[in-house]
Short mmCIF file of N, CA, C and O in Angstrom, two decimals:
data_model
loop_
_atom_site.label_atom_id
_atom_site.label_comp_id
_atom_site.label_asym_id
_atom_site.label_seq_id
_atom_site.Cartn_x
_atom_site.Cartn_y
_atom_site.Cartn_z
N UNK G 1 86.35 66.89 121.92
CA UNK G 1 85.71 67.58 122.23
C UNK G 1 87.15 68.65 121.10
O UNK G 1 86.85 69.08 119.63
N UNK G 2 88.31 68.74 121.72
CA UNK G 2 88.67 69.77 121.77
C UNK G 2 89.59 68.99 120.46
O UNK G 2 89.90 69.34 119.44
N UNK G 3 90.15 67.72 120.41
CA UNK G 3 90.39 66.85 119.45
C UNK G 3 90.00 67.45 117.80
O UNK G 3 89.95 66.93 116.46
N UNK G 4 88.72 67.06 117.92
CA UNK G 4 87.10 67.31 117.04
C UNK G 4 88.29 68.42 116.61
O UNK G 4 87.60 69.08 114.68
N UNK G 5 87.74 69.53 117.32
CA UNK G 5 87.89 70.58 116.28
C UNK G 5 89.40 71.05 115.83
O UNK G 5 89.16 71.63 114.82
N UNK G 6 90.26 70.20 116.70
CA UNK G 6 91.54 71.02 116.17
C UNK G 6 92.27 70.24 115.12
O UNK G 6 92.34 71.40 114.01
N UNK G 7 90.78 69.47 114.63
CA UNK G 7 91.25 68.33 113.16
C UNK G 7 89.97 69.47 112.20
O UNK G 7 90.86 69.88 110.89
N UNK G 8 89.36 69.69 112.39
CA UNK G 8 88.79 70.88 111.92
C UNK G 8 89.15 71.51 110.90
O UNK G 8 89.79 72.25 109.66
N UNK G 9 89.89 72.53 112.99
CA UNK G 9 90.43 73.59 112.25
C UNK G 9 92.23 73.29 111.01
O UNK G 9 92.41 74.30 110.16
N UNK G 10 92.26 72.35 111.38
CA UNK G 10 93.51 71.42 110.60
C UNK G 10 93.17 71.44 108.60
O UNK G 10 94.12 71.58 108.41
N UNK G 11 91.69 70.77 109.16
CA UNK G 11 91.89 70.77 107.27
C UNK G 11 90.74 72.44 107.12
O UNK G 11 90.72 72.22 105.34
N UNK G 12 90.39 73.33 107.50
CA UNK G 12 89.49 73.38 106.74
C UNK G 12 90.04 75.84 107.79
O UNK G 12 89.22 75.50 108.67
N UNK G 13 91.05 75.44 107.95
CA UNK G 13 91.78 76.93 107.92
C UNK G 13 91.13 77.77 108.90
O UNK G 13 90.77 78.48 109.52
N UNK G 14 90.08 78.22 107.14
CA UNK G 14 89.27 80.05 107.24
C UNK G 14 88.36 78.99 107.88
O UNK G 14 88.09 80.31 108.44
N UNK G 15 87.77 78.14 109.41
CA UNK G 15 87.20 78.02 109.03
C UNK G 15 87.11 78.48 111.14
O UNK G 15 87.01 79.25 111.84
N UNK G 16 89.04 78.74 111.19
CA UNK G 16 89.30 79.45 112.78
C UNK G 16 88.55 81.02 112.57
O UNK G 16 88.46 81.81 112.88
N UNK G 17 88.30 81.41 111.02
CA UNK G 17 88.97 83.17 110.60
C UNK G 17 87.44 83.53 111.00
O UNK G 17 87.36 84.70 111.76
N UNK G 18 86.86 82.43 110.68
CA UNK G 18 85.38 82.52 110.35
C UNK G 18 84.84 82.99 112.24
O UNK G 18 84.59 83.54 112.56
N UNK G 19 85.50 81.94 113.53
CA UNK G 19 85.64 81.92 114.50
C UNK G 19 84.95 82.91 114.91
O UNK G 19 85.17 83.75 116.38
N UNK G 20 86.93 83.69 114.73
CA UNK G 20 87.31 84.77 115.28
C UNK G 20 87.10 86.35 114.80
O UNK G 20 86.46 86.73 115.82
N UNK G 21 85.74 85.79 113.36
CA UNK G 21 85.38 87.25 113.24
C UNK G 21 83.91 87.68 113.67
O UNK G 21 83.33 88.78 114.12
N UNK G 22 83.49 86.04 113.66
CA UNK G 22 82.08 85.95 114.30
C UNK G 22 81.84 86.32 116.02
O UNK G 22 81.25 87.38 116.72
N UNK G 23 83.04 87.34 117.61
CA UNK G 23 83.10 87.65 118.23
C UNK G 23 82.99 89.01 117.59
O UNK G 23 82.57 89.52 118.81
N UNK G 24 83.61 89.60 116.92
CA UNK G 24 84.11 91.13 116.60
C UNK G 24 82.81 91.22 115.40
O UNK G 24 82.61 92.51 114.45
N UNK G 25 81.93 91.76 116.52
CA UNK G 25 80.51 91.80 115.29
C UNK G 25 79.74 93.70 114.88
O UNK G 25 79.75 93.60 113.76
N UNK G 26 81.03 94.50 115.69
CA UNK G 26 80.96 95.86 115.36
C UNK G 26 81.73 96.25 114.56
O UNK G 26 83.03 95.73 113.77
N UNK G 27 81.08 97.22 113.34
CA UNK G 27 81.43 97.07 112.13
C UNK G 27 82.58 98.23 112.10
O UNK G 27 82.52 99.37 113.14
N UNK G 28 83.19 98.12 112.35
CA UNK G 28 85.14 99.17 111.91
C UNK G 28 85.82 99.82 110.69
O UNK G 28 85.37 99.07 109.45
N UNK G 29 85.78 100.82 110.78
CA UNK G 29 87.52 101.72 110.10
C UNK G 29 87.75 100.74 109.88
O UNK G 29 88.78 100.05 110.70
N UNK G 30 88.24 100.36 108.72
CA UNK G 30 89.79 99.90 107.57
C UNK G 30 91.04 100.57 108.62
O UNK G 30 91.12 101.00 108.79
N UNK G 31 91.90 99.27 109.29
CA UNK G 31 92.90 99.85 109.77
C UNK G 31 93.81 99.07 109.01
O UNK G 31 93.97 98.55 108.13
N UNK G 32 94.96 98.91 109.11
CA UNK G 32 96.43 99.40 108.18
C UNK G 32 97.33 100.13 107.66
O UNK G 32 96.78 101.12 108.05
N UNK G 33 97.79 99.84 106.86
CA UNK G 33 98.70 101.21 105.83
C UNK G 33 97.47 102.14 105.03
O UNK G 33 96.55 101.91 104.13
N UNK G 34 98.25 103.57 105.75
CA UNK G 34 97.31 104.39 104.37
C UNK G 34 98.01 104.24 103.12
O UNK G 34 99.86 103.91 102.61
N UNK G 35 97.47 104.79 101.93
CA UNK G 35 97.68 105.44 101.00
C UNK G 35 99.10 105.63 100.73
O UNK G 35 99.27 106.43 101.47
N UNK G 36 100.08 105.28 100.28
CA UNK G 36 101.85 106.00 100.43
C UNK G 36 101.10 106.48 99.35
O UNK G 36 100.72 107.12 97.78
N UNK G 37 102.27 108.24 99.21
CA UNK G 37 102.01 108.98 99.11
C UNK G 37 102.50 109.19 98.14
O UNK G 37 102.77 109.39 96.27
N UNK G 38 103.99 108.33 97.70
CA UNK G 38 104.96 108.77 96.20
C UNK G 38 105.21 106.35 96.02
O UNK G 38 106.38 106.10 96.27
N UNK G 39 104.17 106.44 95.26
CA UNK G 39 103.97 104.89 95.18
C UNK G 39 104.29 104.80 94.20
O UNK G 39 105.45 105.10 92.71
N UNK G 40 105.45 103.43 94.54
CA UNK G 40 106.14 102.91 93.41
C UNK G 40 105.88 102.38 92.47
O UNK G 40 104.78 102.14 92.43
N UNK G 41 106.00 102.43 91.24
CA UNK G 41 105.96 101.74 89.76
C UNK G 41 105.29 100.61 90.67
O UNK G 41 104.43 99.99 88.77
N UNK G 42 105.80 99.49 91.05
CA UNK G 42 105.51 97.89 90.88
C UNK G 42 104.05 98.26 91.43
O UNK G 42 103.79 96.97 92.11
N UNK G 43 103.92 99.45 92.77
CA UNK G 43 102.59 98.46 93.30
C UNK G 43 101.22 99.60 92.58
O UNK G 43 101.03 99.67 91.84
N UNK G 44 100.44 98.16 92.82
CA UNK G 44 98.96 98.36 92.60
C UNK G 44 97.95 98.81 93.17
O UNK G 44 97.38 99.17 92.93
N UNK G 45 98.09 98.21 94.66
CA UNK G 45 97.47 98.55 95.50
C UNK G 45 97.53 100.37 96.42
O UNK G 45 96.42 101.03 96.88
N UNK G 46 98.68 100.71 95.73
CA UNK G 46 98.70 101.86 96.43
C UNK G 46 98.81 101.75 97.82
O UNK G 46 99.42 103.26 98.26
N UNK G 47 99.62 100.69 98.63
CA UNK G 47 99.58 100.89 99.89
C UNK G 47 100.82 99.95 99.97
O UNK G 47 100.67 100.77 101.37
N UNK G 48 101.38 100.10 99.13
CA UNK G 48 103.35 99.83 99.26
C UNK G 48 104.19 100.64 99.33
O UNK G 48 103.71 102.47 98.47
N UNK G 49 105.43 101.03 99.98
CA UNK G 49 106.44 101.22 100.19
C UNK G 49 107.54 101.01 99.08
O UNK G 49 107.69 100.07 99.37
N UNK G 50 108.43 101.43 98.85
CA UNK G 50 109.49 101.19 98.47
C UNK G 50 110.44 99.93 99.08
O UNK G 50 110.35 100.99 99.98
N UNK G 51 110.97 99.88 98.70
CA UNK G 51 111.87 98.83 99.11
C UNK G 51 112.80 98.98 98.54
O UNK G 51 113.93 98.35 97.58
N UNK G 52 114.27 98.32 98.93
CA UNK G 52 116.17 98.82 98.88
C UNK G 52 115.53 97.27 97.79
O UNK G 52 116.72 97.38 96.49
N UNK G 53 115.36 95.84 97.93
CA UNK G 53 115.49 95.32 97.33
C UNK G 53 114.49 94.69 96.71
O UNK G 53 113.61 94.80 96.80
N UNK G 54 115.31 93.64 95.10
CA UNK G 54 113.86 93.46 94.05
C UNK G 54 113.07 92.50 95.16
O UNK G 54 111.72 92.18 94.10
N UNK G 55 113.63 91.47 95.49
CA UNK G 55 112.64 90.05 95.75
C UNK G 55 111.87 90.85 96.77
O UNK G 55 110.79 90.49 97.12
N UNK G 56 111.90 92.35 98.01
CA UNK G 56 110.53 92.67 98.83
C UNK G 56 110.03 93.50 98.58
O UNK G 56 108.17 93.94 98.46
N UNK G 57 110.41 93.96 96.31
CA UNK G 57 108.97 94.09 96.18
C UNK G 57 107.90 93.80 95.85
O UNK G 57 108.07 93.76 94.77
N UNK G 58 106.92 93.52 96.05
CA UNK G 58 106.42 92.87 96.03
C UNK G 58 104.88 93.45 96.06
O UNK G 58 104.62 93.17 97.17
N UNK G 59 103.88 93.22 95.89
CA UNK G 59 102.40 93.84 96.06
C UNK G 59 101.06 92.55 94.93
O UNK G 59 101.78 91.74 95.06
N UNK G 60 100.20 92.88 96.55
CA UNK G 60 99.58 91.95 95.60
C UNK G 60 98.50 91.98 95.45
O UNK G 60 97.63 91.16 94.46
N UNK G 61 98.53 93.20 94.01
CA UNK G 61 98.15 93.04 92.93
C UNK G 61 96.79 93.70 92.76
O UNK G 61 96.66 93.09 91.88
N UNK G 62 96.18 94.00 93.87
CA UNK G 62 94.66 93.68 93.91
C UNK G 62 94.14 95.58 93.66
O UNK G 62 95.19 96.32 93.53
N UNK G 63 93.38 95.89 93.49
CA UNK G 63 92.67 97.57 92.93
C UNK G 63 93.45 97.95 94.72
O UNK G 63 92.92 97.04 95.75
N UNK G 64 92.69 99.26 94.71
CA UNK G 64 93.15 100.03 96.43
C UNK G 64 91.61 99.09 97.27
O UNK G 64 91.64 99.24 97.89
N UNK G 65 90.23 99.08 96.69
CA UNK G 65 89.33 98.59 97.52
C UNK G 65 89.80 97.17 97.48
O UNK G 65 89.35 96.60 98.83
N UNK G 66 90.43 96.72 96.84
CA UNK G 66 90.60 95.91 97.01
C UNK G 66 92.24 95.10 97.89
O UNK G 66 91.89 93.74 98.11
N UNK G 67 92.61 95.71 98.84
CA UNK G 67 93.98 95.28 98.72
C UNK G 67 93.76 94.79 99.83
O UNK G 67 92.63 94.95 100.97
N UNK G 68 94.77 93.14 99.63
CA UNK G 68 94.66 92.46 100.95
C UNK G 68 94.58 93.68 102.98
O UNK G 68 94.20 92.96 103.31
N UNK G 69 94.92 94.98 103.05
CA UNK G 69 95.13 95.12 104.08
C UNK G 69 94.30 95.65 104.43
O UNK G 69 94.21 96.62 105.51
N UNK G 70 92.59 95.97 103.06
CA UNK G 70 91.90 96.51 103.94
C UNK G 70 91.32 95.80 104.45
O UNK G 70 89.50 95.83 104.36
N UNK G 71 90.95 94.30 103.85
CA UNK G 71 90.30 92.86 104.34
C UNK G 71 89.97 92.67 106.31
O UNK G 71 90.75 93.07 106.32
N UNK G 72 88.77 92.52 106.39
CA UNK G 72 88.22 92.50 107.33
C UNK G 72 89.50 91.20 108.06
O UNK G 72 88.91 91.56 109.90
N UNK G 73 89.57 90.18 107.61
CA UNK G 73 89.98 89.59 108.11
C UNK G 73 91.44 90.05 108.65
O UNK G 73 92.15 88.76 109.24
N UNK G 74 92.11 90.52 107.74
CA UNK G 74 93.46 91.04 107.07
C UNK G 74 93.43 91.61 109.62
O UNK G 74 94.62 91.36 110.23
N UNK G 75 92.37 92.19 109.82
CA UNK G 75 92.28 93.38 110.68
C UNK G 75 92.40 92.18 111.84
O UNK G 75 92.96 92.54 112.84
N UNK G 76 91.57 91.37 111.77
CA UNK G 76 91.19 89.91 113.13
C UNK G 76 92.83 89.40 112.78
O UNK G 76 93.39 89.74 114.57
N UNK G 77 92.76 88.81 111.80
CA UNK G 77 94.60 88.30 111.98
C UNK G 77 95.84 88.65 112.12
O UNK G 77 96.08 88.42 112.98
N UNK G 78 95.98 89.50 111.84
CA UNK G 78 97.29 90.26 111.79
C UNK G 78 97.06 91.87 112.80
O UNK G 78 98.73 91.95 112.76
N UNK G 79 95.85 92.45 113.21
CA UNK G 79 96.27 93.65 114.06
C UNK G 79 95.44 93.37 115.03
O UNK G 79 95.66 94.13 116.45
N UNK G 80 95.12 92.23 114.82
CA UNK G 80 94.19 92.22 117.21
C UNK G 80 94.63 92.02 117.20
O UNK G 80 95.86 90.59 117.87
N UNK G 81 95.15 92.61 118.65
CA UNK G 81 96.06 92.59 119.59
C UNK G 81 95.98 90.61 120.19
O UNK G 81 96.63 90.17 120.65
N UNK G 82 94.81 90.94 120.92
CA UNK G 82 94.73 89.39 121.16
C UNK G 82 94.29 88.06 120.83
O UNK G 82 95.15 87.21 121.04
N UNK G 83 94.84 88.22 119.45
CA UNK G 83 94.67 87.45 118.64
C UNK G 83 95.99 86.90 118.80
O UNK G 83 96.38 85.63 118.95
N UNK G 84 96.73 88.31 118.12
CA UNK G 84 98.03 87.37 118.27
C UNK G 84 99.16 87.45 119.52
O UNK G 84 100.04 86.68 119.53
N UNK G 85 98.12 87.82 120.69
CA UNK G 85 98.82 87.60 121.79
C UNK G 85 98.07 85.59 122.11
O UNK G 85 99.32 84.94 122.57
N UNK G 86 97.13 85.36 121.73
CA UNK G 86 96.07 83.68 121.54
C UNK G 86 97.36 82.97 120.73
O UNK G 86 98.09 81.62 121.08
N UNK G 87 97.92 83.82 119.60
CA UNK G 87 99.18 83.28 118.67
C UNK G 87 99.92 82.90 119.59
O UNK G 87 100.57 82.24 119.26
N UNK G 88 100.60 83.70 120.10
CA UNK G 88 101.99 84.24 120.89
C UNK G 88 101.84 82.56 121.72
O UNK G 88 102.65 81.96 122.00
N UNK G 89 101.27 82.25 122.08
CA UNK G 89 100.73 81.86 123.43
C UNK G 89 100.94 80.29 123.29
O UNK G 89 101.62 79.55 124.14
N UNK G 90 100.08 79.66 122.54
CA UNK G 90 100.20 79.00 121.30
C UNK G 90 101.60 77.85 121.16
O UNK G 90 102.05 77.25 121.04
N UNK G 91 101.97 78.87 120.24
CA UNK G 91 103.99 78.67 120.25
C UNK G 91 104.88 78.90 121.32
O UNK G 91 105.58 77.77 121.59
N UNK G 92 104.10 79.73 122.32
CA UNK G 92 105.22 79.67 123.85
C UNK G 92 104.88 78.26 124.08
O UNK G 92 105.54 77.08 125.07
N UNK G 93 103.61 77.71 124.47
CA UNK G 93 102.69 76.23 125.13
C UNK G 93 102.81 74.88 124.63
O UNK G 93 103.73 74.40 124.47
N UNK G 94 102.07 74.75 122.46
CA UNK G 94 102.56 73.42 122.60
C UNK G 94 103.73 73.52 121.98
O UNK G 94 104.56 72.51 121.93
N UNK G 95 104.26 74.49 121.47
CA UNK G 95 104.86 74.22 120.40
C UNK G 95 106.33 74.30 121.49
O UNK G 95 107.96 74.85 121.27
N UNK G 96 106.74 74.77 122.97
CA UNK G 96 107.24 74.96 123.47
C UNK G 96 108.51 75.53 123.00
O UNK G 96 109.44 76.47 123.37
N UNK G 97 108.47 76.86 122.53
CA UNK G 97 109.00 78.38 121.65
C UNK G 97 108.85 79.11 123.32
O UNK G 97 108.53 79.57 124.42
N UNK G 98 110.26 79.57 122.51
CA UNK G 98 110.78 81.39 124.44
C UNK G 98 109.88 82.01 123.81
O UNK G 98 109.80 81.96 122.76
N UNK G 99 109.77 82.95 125.62
CA UNK G 99 108.51 84.28 125.07
C UNK G 99 109.97 85.72 124.39
O UNK G 99 110.40 84.98 125.08
N UNK G 100 109.28 85.97 123.63
CA UNK G 100 110.38 87.06 122.74
C UNK G 100 110.26 88.43 123.59
O UNK G 100 109.00 88.63 123.78
N UNK G 101 111.40 89.02 123.72
CA UNK G 101 111.40 89.86 125.25
C UNK G 101 110.76 90.58 124.85
O UNK G 101 109.80 92.00 125.32
N UNK G 102 110.68 91.55 122.88
CA UNK G 102 110.88 92.59 122.70
C UNK G 102 108.81 92.37 121.94
O UNK G 102 109.15 91.41 121.11
N UNK G 103 108.03 92.97 122.65
CA UNK G 103 107.03 92.66 122.34
C UNK G 103 106.59 93.39 121.15
O UNK G 103 105.41 92.18 120.57
N UNK G 104 106.85 93.99 120.49
CA UNK G 104 107.06 95.21 118.81
C UNK G 104 107.24 93.97 118.34
O UNK G 104 106.67 93.37 116.77
N UNK G 105 108.33 93.44 118.56
CA UNK G 105 109.37 92.51 117.43
C UNK G 105 108.80 91.11 117.60
O UNK G 105 108.68 90.39 115.30
N UNK G 106 108.29 90.55 118.52
CA UNK G 106 107.77 89.62 118.78
C UNK G 106 106.04 89.50 118.16
O UNK G 106 105.41 88.53 117.10
N UNK G 107 105.19 90.57 117.54
CA UNK G 107 104.10 90.53 116.70
C UNK G 107 104.46 91.26 115.70
O UNK G 107 103.85 90.41 115.15
N UNK G 108 105.31 91.68 115.14
CA UNK G 108 105.30 91.56 114.20
C UNK G 108 106.02 90.07 113.50
O UNK G 108 105.21 89.25 112.45
N UNK G 109 107.12 88.92 114.82
CA UNK G 109 106.74 88.09 113.58
C UNK G 109 105.32 87.08 112.79
O UNK G 109 104.98 86.83 112.71
N UNK G 110 104.91 86.95 114.36
CA UNK G 110 103.70 86.51 114.46
C UNK G 110 103.10 86.74 114.14
O UNK G 110 101.98 86.01 113.41
N UNK G 111 102.41 88.06 113.43
CA UNK G 111 101.30 88.43 111.50
C UNK G 111 102.42 88.08 111.02
O UNK G 111 101.60 87.41 109.72
N UNK G 112 103.43 88.27 110.87
CA UNK G 112 103.92 87.44 109.72
C UNK G 112 103.95 85.94 109.89
O UNK G 112 102.61 85.68 109.06
N UNK G 113 103.16 85.17 110.86
CA UNK G 113 103.03 83.68 110.73
C UNK G 113 101.86 83.62 110.85
O UNK G 113 101.72 83.13 109.65
N UNK G 114 100.65 84.31 110.89
CA UNK G 114 99.46 84.43 111.07
C UNK G 114 99.77 84.50 108.95
O UNK G 114 98.05 83.73 108.79
N UNK G 115 99.71 85.79 108.39
CA UNK G 115 99.30 86.26 107.11
C UNK G 115 100.09 84.94 106.86
O UNK G 115 99.05 84.66 105.57
N UNK G 116 101.45 84.41 106.83
CA UNK G 116 101.55 82.59 105.45
C UNK G 116 100.47 82.17 106.06
O UNK G 116 100.53 81.01 104.64
N UNK G 117 100.39 81.45 107.21
CA UNK G 117 99.17 80.23 107.76
C UNK G 117 97.92 80.84 107.31
O UNK G 117 97.68 80.19 106.19
N UNK G 118 97.43 81.90 106.84
CA UNK G 118 96.23 82.64 106.48
C UNK G 118 96.31 81.54 104.84
O UNK G 118 95.54 82.05 104.32
N UNK G 119 97.71 82.89 104.43
CA UNK G 119 98.02 82.67 102.38
C UNK G 119 98.04 80.98 102.31
O UNK G 119 97.88 81.11 101.27
N UNK G 120 98.83 81.15 102.42
CA UNK G 120 99.55 79.21 102.17
C UNK G 120 100.09 77.81 102.81
O UNK G 120 99.87 76.78 102.73
N UNK G 121 98.90 78.20 103.68
CA UNK G 121 98.99 77.09 105.01
C UNK G 121 99.85 76.81 105.12
O UNK G 121 101.04 77.48 105.93
N UNK G 122 100.46 75.17 105.90
CA UNK G 122 101.41 75.78 107.37
C UNK G 122 102.34 75.27 106.06
O UNK G 122 102.88 74.56 105.11
N UNK G 123 103.80 75.78 106.14
CA UNK G 123 104.65 75.39 105.79
C UNK G 123 105.50 74.98 106.99
O UNK G 123 105.80 75.12 107.97
N UNK G 124 107.02 73.89 105.65
CA UNK G 124 108.10 73.01 106.73
C UNK G 124 108.67 74.10 107.39
O UNK G 124 108.69 75.46 106.72
N UNK G 125 109.85 73.73 107.94
CA UNK G 125 110.63 74.64 108.61
C UNK G 125 111.54 74.90 107.37
O UNK G 125 112.07 74.57 106.57
N UNK G 126 112.17 75.99 107.74
CA UNK G 126 112.80 77.49 106.85
C UNK G 126 112.75 77.68 106.04
O UNK G 126 113.54 77.78 105.13
N UNK G 127 111.27 77.49 105.09
CA UNK G 127 110.17 77.27 103.65
C UNK G 127 109.99 78.96 105.09
O UNK G 127 108.22 79.22 104.74
N UNK G 128 109.94 79.66 103.82
CA UNK G 128 109.70 81.21 104.73
C UNK G 128 108.90 82.12 102.85
O UNK G 128 110.08 81.57 102.85
N UNK G 129 108.38 82.45 103.22
CA UNK G 129 107.95 82.98 101.72
C UNK G 129 108.14 84.53 102.29
O UNK G 129 108.05 85.19 102.81
N UNK G 130 108.55 85.53 100.91
CA UNK G 130 107.93 87.24 101.58
C UNK G 130 106.34 87.32 101.06
O UNK G 130 105.28 86.79 100.21
N UNK G 131 106.17 88.31 102.27
CA UNK G 131 104.85 88.37 101.52
C UNK G 131 104.66 89.95 101.08
O UNK G 131 105.57 90.76 101.14
N UNK G 132 103.36 89.98 101.02
CA UNK G 132 103.41 91.42 99.82
C UNK G 132 103.93 92.65 100.54
O UNK G 132 103.48 92.62 101.65
N UNK G 133 103.99 93.48 99.71
CA UNK G 133 104.58 95.22 100.86
C UNK G 133 103.31 95.47 101.63
O UNK G 133 103.81 96.14 102.73
N UNK G 134 102.43 94.96 101.19
CA UNK G 134 101.29 96.46 101.34
C UNK G 134 100.73 96.18 103.15
O UNK G 134 100.13 96.38 103.65
N UNK G 135 100.65 94.06 103.55
CA UNK G 135 100.72 93.86 104.33
C UNK G 135 101.72 94.26 105.68
O UNK G 135 101.70 94.52 106.12
#
């Protein structure tokens, strides 16, 4: 059964998010970034901050109500401490990756990996992506 579940999730990653989201039935207020007081000119969603490099000046290009940081899946996949802990354990156990002693840095890296998997699917080694600033 485990192999079947893994195969289904590999072929349809959105099923994993549905499973994880079903355990969180209580409606929650959106968490995540608050609208920026000084919105950069390149930002559409109003949740981005000014960045030093042009490469990092990336917005989700959605209106404020539809910003990716406002989605319920965003809260579950990138902000839920338990989901991040499971993802870290997966990397440590299955992929034999060492645990990062700095928990905040480990959570940021894990949230980045979760977002990339959610939006781009599995990427090869060394194939990093710049993610929207509002994330």
